[in-house]
Amino acid sequence: MVELPTLVLVCKRPTLGFGKQRLAAKLDMEVTHRVAEALLACALEDAHNWPGPIVIAPASPHDHDWAAALSSPAHSPVMVLPQVSGNLGRRLNVLDSGLRSKGMKQLVFIGSDSPGLTQTDYAAVRNALQCDDTVLKPALDGGVVLMASNCPWPVLTDLPWSSSLLGEALAKNCREAGHSVATLNEGFDVDEPEDLMKLISVLDDEQRPARHALHTLICDLIPMKEIKHA
């Protein structure tokens, strides 16, 4: 029987005044908070449609109960494993180690800011994991939208997180650790107001409920002139 990969959603609890600081610096704080909630809903939509096990990894242990309540009633129970302190590389290494110690071998990590991901993308990841050790979906800004592996991640602490150099550095790090690496087509995540402009066209014909709601929110709450001049 083929093992179904585990989807790991690495996220922060949307809180007014915290998170998405690059958006908040240019847009209204309340609007940024609502966008963050809508983005998380899109990631949860993907989790609820995932055919295998699901793990939600909130940024703080204090948010364990909040994360547990995000599980869809129609889905099997979701495991909650809060992140530890440190930079993203350390947090991912600890998450990865903890989940593999529980017997999970194929892990697919996503964040809560990539609503452009589709079921076609997820199918491509699952297929690629049958042939390669590690699968990366790069972002247009040089980062990564998704990272998956059959193997423990090498040490990620010293990688240039939150920079345009991350994607190449991550792929190089994995290859130096002996991984075969598959790279999917580029996607994008939402960090800047300009990224919301992309979503208007990307999600224009979207039928998935959370994506449709995000599209409506952006069109209703954020005037186009505000995004263009942010």
PDB file of C-alpha atoms in Angstrom:
ATOM      1  CA  MET A   1       0.000   0.000   0.000  1.00  0.00           C
ATOM      2  CA  VAL A   2       1.389   3.407  -1.046  1.00  0.00           C
ATOM      3  CA  GLU A   3       1.890   5.776   1.864  1.00  0.00           C
ATOM      4  CA  LEU A   4      -0.035   9.030   1.654  1.00  0.00           C
ATOM      5  CA  PRO A   5       2.158  12.044   2.397  1.00  0.00           C
ATOM      6  CA  THR A   6       1.439  14.199   5.431  1.00  0.00           C
ATOM      7  CA  LEU A   7       0.543  17.847   4.810  1.00  0.00           C
ATOM      8  CA  VAL A   8       2.086  20.199   7.377  1.00  0.00           C
ATOM      9  CA  LEU A   9       0.541  23.670   7.608  1.00  0.00           C
ATOM     10  CA  VAL A  10       3.004  26.062   9.263  1.00  0.00           C
ATOM     11  CA  CYS A  11       1.046  29.117  10.349  1.00  0.00           C
ATOM     12  CA  LYS A  12       0.547  32.019  12.706  1.00  0.00           C
ATOM     13  CA  ARG A  13      -2.744  32.827  14.385  1.00  0.00           C
ATOM     14  CA  PRO A  14      -4.058  35.991  12.689  1.00  0.00           C
ATOM     15  CA  THR A  15      -3.968  38.714  15.314  1.00  0.00           C
ATOM     16  CA  LEU A  16      -4.714  42.392  14.826  1.00  0.00           C
ATOM     17  CA  GLY A  17      -1.417  44.278  14.695  1.00  0.00           C
ATOM     18  CA  PHE A  18       0.783  41.191  14.335  1.00  0.00           C
ATOM     19  CA  GLY A  19       1.920  39.305  11.252  1.00  0.00           C
ATOM     20  CA  LYS A  20       2.036  40.301   7.600  1.00  0.00           C
ATOM     21  CA  GLN A  21       4.069  43.353   8.536  1.00  0.00           C
ATOM     22  CA  ARG A  22       4.992  44.207   4.951  1.00  0.00           C
ATOM     23  CA  LEU A  23       1.309  44.419   4.123  1.00  0.00           C
ATOM     24  CA  ALA A  24       0.448  46.225   7.343  1.00  0.00           C
ATOM     25  CA  ALA A  25       3.108  48.852   6.655  1.00  0.00           C
ATOM     26  CA  LYS A  26       1.272  49.915   3.506  1.00  0.00           C
ATOM     27  CA  LEU A  27      -2.352  48.994   4.112  1.00  0.00           C
ATOM     28  CA  ASP A  28      -4.847  49.572   6.899  1.00  0.00           C
ATOM     29  CA  MET A  29      -4.201  47.317   9.934  1.00  0.00           C
ATOM     30  CA  GLU A  30      -7.769  46.029  10.007  1.00  0.00           C
ATOM     31  CA  VAL A  31      -7.680  45.238   6.281  1.00  0.00           C
ATOM     32  CA  THR A  32      -4.380  43.398   6.719  1.00  0.00           C
ATOM     33  CA  HIS A  33      -5.876  41.336   9.538  1.00  0.00           C
ATOM     34  CA  ARG A  34      -8.878  40.347   7.438  1.00  0.00           C
ATOM     35  CA  VAL A  35      -6.614  39.428   4.533  1.00  0.00           C
ATOM     36  CA  ALA A  36      -4.505  37.266   6.863  1.00  0.00           C
ATOM     37  CA  GLU A  37      -7.643  35.458   8.065  1.00  0.00           C
ATOM     38  CA  ALA A  38      -8.777  34.898   4.482  1.00  0.00           C
ATOM     39  CA  LEU A  39      -5.346  33.594   3.458  1.00  0.00           C
ATOM     40  CA  LEU A  40      -5.365  31.124   6.340  1.00  0.00           C
ATOM     41  CA  ALA A  41      -8.837  29.971   5.281  1.00  0.00           C
ATOM     42  CA  CYS A  42      -7.428  29.129   1.845  1.00  0.00           C
ATOM     43  CA  ALA A  43      -4.630  27.046   3.367  1.00  0.00           C
ATOM     44  CA  LEU A  44      -7.167  25.255   5.581  1.00  0.00           C
ATOM     45  CA  GLU A  45      -9.291  24.618   2.507  1.00  0.00           C
ATOM     46  CA  ASP A  46      -6.312  22.786   0.998  1.00  0.00           C
ATOM     47  CA  ALA A  47      -5.727  20.883   4.231  1.00  0.00           C
ATOM     48  CA  HIS A  48      -9.340  19.764   4.434  1.00  0.00           C
ATOM     49  CA  ASN A  49      -9.103  18.443   0.845  1.00  0.00           C
ATOM     50  CA  TRP A  50      -5.801  16.666   1.455  1.00  0.00           C
ATOM     51  CA  PRO A  51      -6.139  12.875   1.036  1.00  0.00           C
ATOM     52  CA  GLY A  52      -3.611  11.973   3.737  1.00  0.00           C
ATOM     53  CA  PRO A  53      -2.722  12.944   7.318  1.00  0.00           C
ATOM     54  CA  ILE A  54      -2.687  16.621   8.311  1.00  0.00           C
ATOM     55  CA  VAL A  55      -0.563  18.479  10.838  1.00  0.00           C
ATOM     56  CA  ILE A  56      -1.152  22.091  11.878  1.00  0.00           C
ATOM     57  CA  ALA A  57       1.930  23.751  13.348  1.00  0.00           C
ATOM     58  CA  PRO A  58       0.973  27.056  15.001  1.00  0.00           C
ATOM     59  CA  ALA A  59       3.694  29.562  15.832  1.00  0.00           C
ATOM     60  CA  SER A  60       3.115  29.381  19.589  1.00  0.00           C
ATOM     61  CA  PRO A  61       2.298  26.575  22.039  1.00  0.00           C
ATOM     62  CA  HIS A  62      -0.334  28.951  23.462  1.00  0.00           C
ATOM     63  CA  ASP A  63      -2.276  28.508  20.198  1.00  0.00           C
ATOM     64  CA  HIS A  64      -2.565  24.716  20.462  1.00  0.00           C
ATOM     65  CA  ASP A  65      -6.299  24.714  21.222  1.00  0.00           C
ATOM     66  CA  TRP A  66      -6.959  27.343  18.551  1.00  0.00           C
ATOM     67  CA  ALA A  67      -5.163  25.187  15.959  1.00  0.00           C
ATOM     68  CA  ALA A  68      -7.000  22.035  17.061  1.00  0.00           C
ATOM     69  CA  ALA A  69     -10.331  23.804  16.543  1.00  0.00           C
ATOM     70  CA  LEU A  70      -9.450  24.491  12.899  1.00  0.00           C
ATOM     71  CA  SER A  71     -10.031  20.855  11.961  1.00  0.00           C
ATOM     72  CA  SER A  72     -12.934  20.201   9.621  1.00  0.00           C
ATOM     73  CA  PRO A  73     -15.633  17.947  11.147  1.00  0.00           C
ATOM     74  CA  ALA A  74     -15.689  15.973   7.887  1.00  0.00           C
ATOM     75  CA  HIS A  75     -11.973  15.231   8.049  1.00  0.00           C
ATOM     76  CA  SER A  76     -10.045  12.796  10.182  1.00  0.00           C
ATOM     77  CA  PRO A  77      -8.507  14.282  13.353  1.00  0.00           C
ATOM     78  CA  VAL A  78      -5.715  16.765  12.743  1.00  0.00           C
ATOM     79  CA  MET A  79      -2.472  16.530  14.684  1.00  0.00           C
ATOM     80  CA  VAL A  80      -1.312  19.788  16.268  1.00  0.00           C
ATOM     81  CA  LEU A  81       2.404  20.272  16.837  1.00  0.00           C
ATOM     82  CA  PRO A  82       3.354  23.843  17.829  1.00  0.00           C
ATOM     83  CA  GLN A  83       6.561  25.362  16.559  1.00  0.00           C
ATOM     84  CA  VAL A  84       9.536  26.025  18.794  1.00  0.00           C
ATOM     85  CA  SER A  85      11.401  29.327  19.039  1.00  0.00           C
ATOM     86  CA  GLY A  86      14.145  30.343  16.640  1.00  0.00           C
ATOM     87  CA  ASN A  87      14.329  31.261  12.978  1.00  0.00           C
ATOM     88  CA  LEU A  88      12.208  29.451  10.415  1.00  0.00           C
ATOM     89  CA  GLY A  89      14.989  27.031   9.563  1.00  0.00           C
ATOM     90  CA  ARG A  90      15.312  25.823  13.141  1.00  0.00           C
ATOM     91  CA  ARG A  91      11.554  25.614  13.549  1.00  0.00           C
ATOM     92  CA  LEU A  92      11.201  23.479  10.413  1.00  0.00           C
ATOM     93  CA  ASN A  93      14.055  21.189  11.442  1.00  0.00           C
ATOM     94  CA  VAL A  94      12.461  20.562  14.849  1.00  0.00           C
ATOM     95  CA  LEU A  95       9.009  20.014  13.320  1.00  0.00           C
ATOM     96  CA  ASP A  96      10.448  17.650  10.738  1.00  0.00           C
ATOM     97  CA  SER A  97      12.355  15.650  13.336  1.00  0.00           C
ATOM     98  CA  GLY A  98       9.354  15.413  15.653  1.00  0.00           C
ATOM     99  CA  LEU A  99       6.998  14.209  12.936  1.00  0.00           C
ATOM    100  CA  ARG A 100       9.444  11.665  11.534  1.00  0.00           C
ATOM    101  CA  SER A 101       9.920  10.287  15.043  1.00  0.00           C
ATOM    102  CA  LYS A 102       6.184   9.539  14.969  1.00  0.00           C
ATOM    103  CA  GLY A 103       6.622   7.438  11.816  1.00  0.00           C
ATOM    104  CA  MET A 104       5.716  10.019   9.174  1.00  0.00           C
ATOM    105  CA  LYS A 105       8.057   9.627   6.218  1.00  0.00           C
ATOM    106  CA  GLN A 106       6.716  11.875   3.453  1.00  0.00           C
ATOM    107  CA  LEU A 107       6.169  15.442   4.642  1.00  0.00           C
ATOM    108  CA  VAL A 108       4.796  18.344   2.589  1.00  0.00           C
ATOM    109  CA  PHE A 109       5.238  21.774   4.212  1.00  0.00           C
ATOM    110  CA  ILE A 110       3.129  24.783   3.240  1.00  0.00           C
ATOM    111  CA  GLY A 111       2.531  28.205   4.773  1.00  0.00           C
ATOM    112  CA  SER A 112      -0.690  30.188   4.982  1.00  0.00           C
ATOM    113  CA  ASP A 113       0.099  32.774   2.314  1.00  0.00           C
ATOM    114  CA  SER A 114       0.021  30.875  -1.005  1.00  0.00           C
ATOM    115  CA  PRO A 115      -3.599  30.784  -2.219  1.00  0.00           C
ATOM    116  CA  GLY A 116      -2.384  30.293  -5.777  1.00  0.00           C
ATOM    117  CA  LEU A 117      -1.706  26.624  -4.993  1.00  0.00           C
ATOM    118  CA  THR A 118      -4.065  24.269  -6.820  1.00  0.00           C
ATOM    119  CA  GLN A 119      -5.003  20.617  -6.606  1.00  0.00           C
ATOM    120  CA  THR A 120      -2.855  20.136  -9.728  1.00  0.00           C
ATOM    121  CA  ASP A 121       0.141  21.447  -7.765  1.00  0.00           C
ATOM    122  CA  TYR A 122      -0.512  19.077  -4.895  1.00  0.00           C
ATOM    123  CA  ALA A 123      -0.914  16.117  -7.254  1.00  0.00           C
ATOM    124  CA  ALA A 124       2.401  17.053  -8.894  1.00  0.00           C
ATOM    125  CA  VAL A 125       4.100  17.065  -5.481  1.00  0.00           C
ATOM    126  CA  ARG A 126       2.731  13.664  -4.549  1.00  0.00           C
ATOM    127  CA  ASN A 127       3.820  12.242  -7.900  1.00  0.00           C
ATOM    128  CA  ALA A 128       7.301  13.761  -7.681  1.00  0.00           C
ATOM    129  CA  LEU A 129       7.813  12.294  -4.206  1.00  0.00           C
ATOM    130  CA  GLN A 130       7.535   8.840  -5.767  1.00  0.00           C
ATOM    131  CA  CYS A 131      10.703   9.504  -7.780  1.00  0.00           C
ATOM    132  CA  ASP A 132      12.767  12.114  -5.934  1.00  0.00           C
ATOM    133  CA  ASP A 133      13.856  12.654  -2.356  1.00  0.00           C
ATOM    134  CA  THR A 134      12.866  16.302  -2.158  1.00  0.00           C
ATOM    135  CA  VAL A 135      10.375  18.473  -4.062  1.00  0.00           C
ATOM    136  CA  LEU A 136      10.443  22.278  -4.082  1.00  0.00           C
ATOM    137  CA  LYS A 137       7.999  24.737  -5.604  1.00  0.00           C
ATOM    138  CA  PRO A 138       9.877  28.032  -6.006  1.00  0.00           C
ATOM    139  CA  ALA A 139       8.279  31.442  -5.591  1.00  0.00           C
ATOM    140  CA  LEU A 140       8.614  34.296  -8.050  1.00  0.00           C
ATOM    141  CA  ASP A 141      10.395  36.370  -5.400  1.00  0.00           C
ATOM    142  CA  GLY A 142      13.145  33.764  -4.976  1.00  0.00           C
ATOM    143  CA  GLY A 143      11.671  31.989  -1.970  1.00  0.00           C
ATOM    144  CA  VAL A 144       9.656  28.779  -1.928  1.00  0.00           C
ATOM    145  CA  VAL A 145       5.906  28.244  -1.906  1.00  0.00           C
ATOM    146  CA  LEU A 146       6.066  24.597  -0.892  1.00  0.00           C
ATOM    147  CA  MET A 147       8.785  22.193   0.276  1.00  0.00           C
ATOM    148  CA  ALA A 148       8.393  18.433   0.572  1.00  0.00           C
ATOM    149  CA  SER A 149      10.719  15.539   1.260  1.00  0.00           C
ATOM    150  CA  ASN A 150      10.998  11.830   1.868  1.00  0.00           C
ATOM    151  CA  CYS A 151      14.189  12.499   3.838  1.00  0.00           C
ATOM    152  CA  PRO A 152      14.984  14.496   6.971  1.00  0.00           C
ATOM    153  CA  TRP A 153      15.826  18.056   6.037  1.00  0.00           C
ATOM    154  CA  PRO A 154      19.482  18.992   6.336  1.00  0.00           C
ATOM    155  CA  VAL A 155      20.303  21.786   8.798  1.00  0.00           C
ATOM    156  CA  LEU A 156      18.247  24.771   7.630  1.00  0.00           C
ATOM    157  CA  THR A 157      19.175  27.297  10.311  1.00  0.00           C
ATOM    158  CA  ASP A 158      21.777  29.246   8.339  1.00  0.00           C
ATOM    159  CA  LEU A 159      19.810  29.613   5.096  1.00  0.00           C
ATOM    160  CA  PRO A 160      18.883  33.148   3.939  1.00  0.00           C
ATOM    161  CA  TRP A 161      15.239  33.044   5.055  1.00  0.00           C
ATOM    162  CA  SER A 162      12.964  35.863   3.866  1.00  0.00           C
ATOM    163  CA  SER A 163      15.316  36.746   1.025  1.00  0.00           C
ATOM    164  CA  SER A 164      15.410  36.267  -2.740  1.00  0.00           C
ATOM    165  CA  LEU A 165      18.318  33.838  -2.282  1.00  0.00           C
ATOM    166  CA  LEU A 166      16.388  31.263  -0.273  1.00  0.00           C
ATOM    167  CA  GLY A 167      15.131  28.998  -3.060  1.00  0.00           C
ATOM    168  CA  GLU A 168      18.524  28.394  -4.632  1.00  0.00           C
ATOM    169  CA  ALA A 169      20.214  28.048  -1.250  1.00  0.00           C
ATOM    170  CA  LEU A 170      17.645  25.505  -0.070  1.00  0.00           C
ATOM    171  CA  ALA A 171      17.975  23.399  -3.227  1.00  0.00           C
ATOM    172  CA  LYS A 172      21.780  23.509  -2.985  1.00  0.00           C
ATOM    173  CA  ASN A 173      21.667  22.555   0.689  1.00  0.00           C
ATOM    174  CA  CYS A 174      19.493  19.537  -0.063  1.00  0.00           C
ATOM    175  CA  ARG A 175      21.667  18.368  -2.957  1.00  0.00           C
ATOM    176  CA  GLU A 176      24.799  18.692  -0.821  1.00  0.00           C
ATOM    177  CA  ALA A 177      23.059  16.462   1.741  1.00  0.00           C
ATOM    178  CA  GLY A 178      22.643  13.819  -0.973  1.00  0.00           C
ATOM    179  CA  HIS A 179      19.009  14.453  -1.875  1.00  0.00           C
ATOM    180  CA  SER A 180      17.719  14.203  -5.409  1.00  0.00           C
ATOM    181  CA  VAL A 181      15.686  17.402  -5.889  1.00  0.00           C
ATOM    182  CA  ALA A 182      12.692  17.971  -8.171  1.00  0.00           C
ATOM    183  CA  THR A 183      11.647  21.551  -8.884  1.00  0.00           C
ATOM    184  CA  LEU A 184       8.074  22.359  -9.873  1.00  0.00           C
ATOM    185  CA  ASN A 185       6.842  25.405 -11.768  1.00  0.00           C
ATOM    186  CA  GLU A 186       7.002  28.761 -10.011  1.00  0.00           C
ATOM    187  CA  GLY A 187       4.238  30.038  -7.785  1.00  0.00           C
ATOM    188  CA  PHE A 188       3.971  33.079  -5.543  1.00  0.00           C
ATOM    189  CA  ASP A 189       3.103  33.974  -1.986  1.00  0.00           C
ATOM    190  CA  VAL A 190       1.514  37.095  -0.555  1.00  0.00           C
ATOM    191  CA  ASP A 191       3.944  39.458   1.139  1.00  0.00           C
ATOM    192  CA  GLU A 192       3.422  42.826  -0.547  1.00  0.00           C
ATOM    193  CA  PRO A 193       0.341  44.781  -1.676  1.00  0.00           C
ATOM    194  CA  GLU A 194       1.396  44.113  -5.274  1.00  0.00           C
ATOM    195  CA  ASP A 195       0.888  40.405  -4.627  1.00  0.00           C
ATOM    196  CA  LEU A 196      -2.789  41.114  -3.960  1.00  0.00           C
ATOM    197  CA  MET A 197      -3.024  42.521  -7.484  1.00  0.00           C
ATOM    198  CA  LYS A 198      -1.846  39.160  -8.839  1.00  0.00           C
ATOM    199  CA  LEU A 199      -4.528  37.398  -6.832  1.00  0.00           C
ATOM    200  CA  ILE A 200      -7.286  39.410  -8.478  1.00  0.00           C
ATOM    201  CA  SER A 201      -6.522  37.802 -11.822  1.00  0.00           C
ATOM    202  CA  VAL A 202      -5.362  34.419 -10.489  1.00  0.00           C
ATOM    203  CA  LEU A 203      -8.548  33.926  -8.452  1.00  0.00           C
ATOM    204  CA  ASP A 204     -10.949  35.597 -10.864  1.00  0.00           C
ATOM    205  CA  ASP A 205     -12.700  32.364 -11.904  1.00  0.00           C
ATOM    206  CA  GLU A 206     -11.960  30.463  -8.698  1.00  0.00           C
ATOM    207  CA  GLN A 207     -14.744  28.158  -7.526  1.00  0.00           C
ATOM    208  CA  ARG A 208     -13.217  26.996  -4.237  1.00  0.00           C
ATOM    209  CA  PRO A 209     -15.173  28.830  -1.499  1.00  0.00           C
ATOM    210  CA  ALA A 210     -12.255  30.234   0.505  1.00  0.00           C
ATOM    211  CA  ARG A 211     -10.508  31.491  -2.645  1.00  0.00           C
ATOM    212  CA  HIS A 212     -13.721  33.037  -3.906  1.00  0.00           C
ATOM    213  CA  ALA A 213     -14.166  34.788  -0.546  1.00  0.00           C
ATOM    214  CA  LEU A 214     -10.571  36.068  -0.638  1.00  0.00           C
ATOM    215  CA  HIS A 215     -11.071  37.434  -4.144  1.00  0.00           C
ATOM    216  CA  THR A 216     -14.249  39.214  -3.039  1.00  0.00           C
ATOM    217  CA  LEU A 217     -12.512  40.611   0.044  1.00  0.00           C
ATOM    218  CA  ILE A 218      -9.636  42.053  -1.955  1.00  0.00           C
ATOM    219  CA  CYS A 219     -11.944  43.629  -4.514  1.00  0.00           C
ATOM    220  CA  ASP A 220     -14.288  45.064  -1.873  1.00  0.00           C
ATOM    221  CA  LEU A 221     -11.875  46.256   0.809  1.00  0.00           C
ATOM    222  CA  ILE A 222      -8.762  47.330  -1.016  1.00  0.00           C
ATOM    223  CA  PRO A 223      -9.161  50.002  -3.690  1.00  0.00           C
ATOM    224  CA  MET A 224      -6.966  49.295  -6.709  1.00  0.00           C
ATOM    225  CA  LYS A 225      -5.395  52.721  -6.523  1.00  0.00           C
ATOM    226  CA  GLU A 226      -4.330  51.970  -2.948  1.00  0.00           C
ATOM    227  CA  ILE A 227      -2.545  48.799  -4.033  1.00  0.00           C
ATOM    228  CA  LYS A 228      -0.928  50.406  -7.066  1.00  0.00           C
ATOM    229  CA  HIS A 229       0.513  53.285  -5.080  1.00  0.00           C
ATOM    230  CA  ALA A 230       1.401  51.368  -1.912  1.00  0.00           C
TER     231      ALA A 230
END
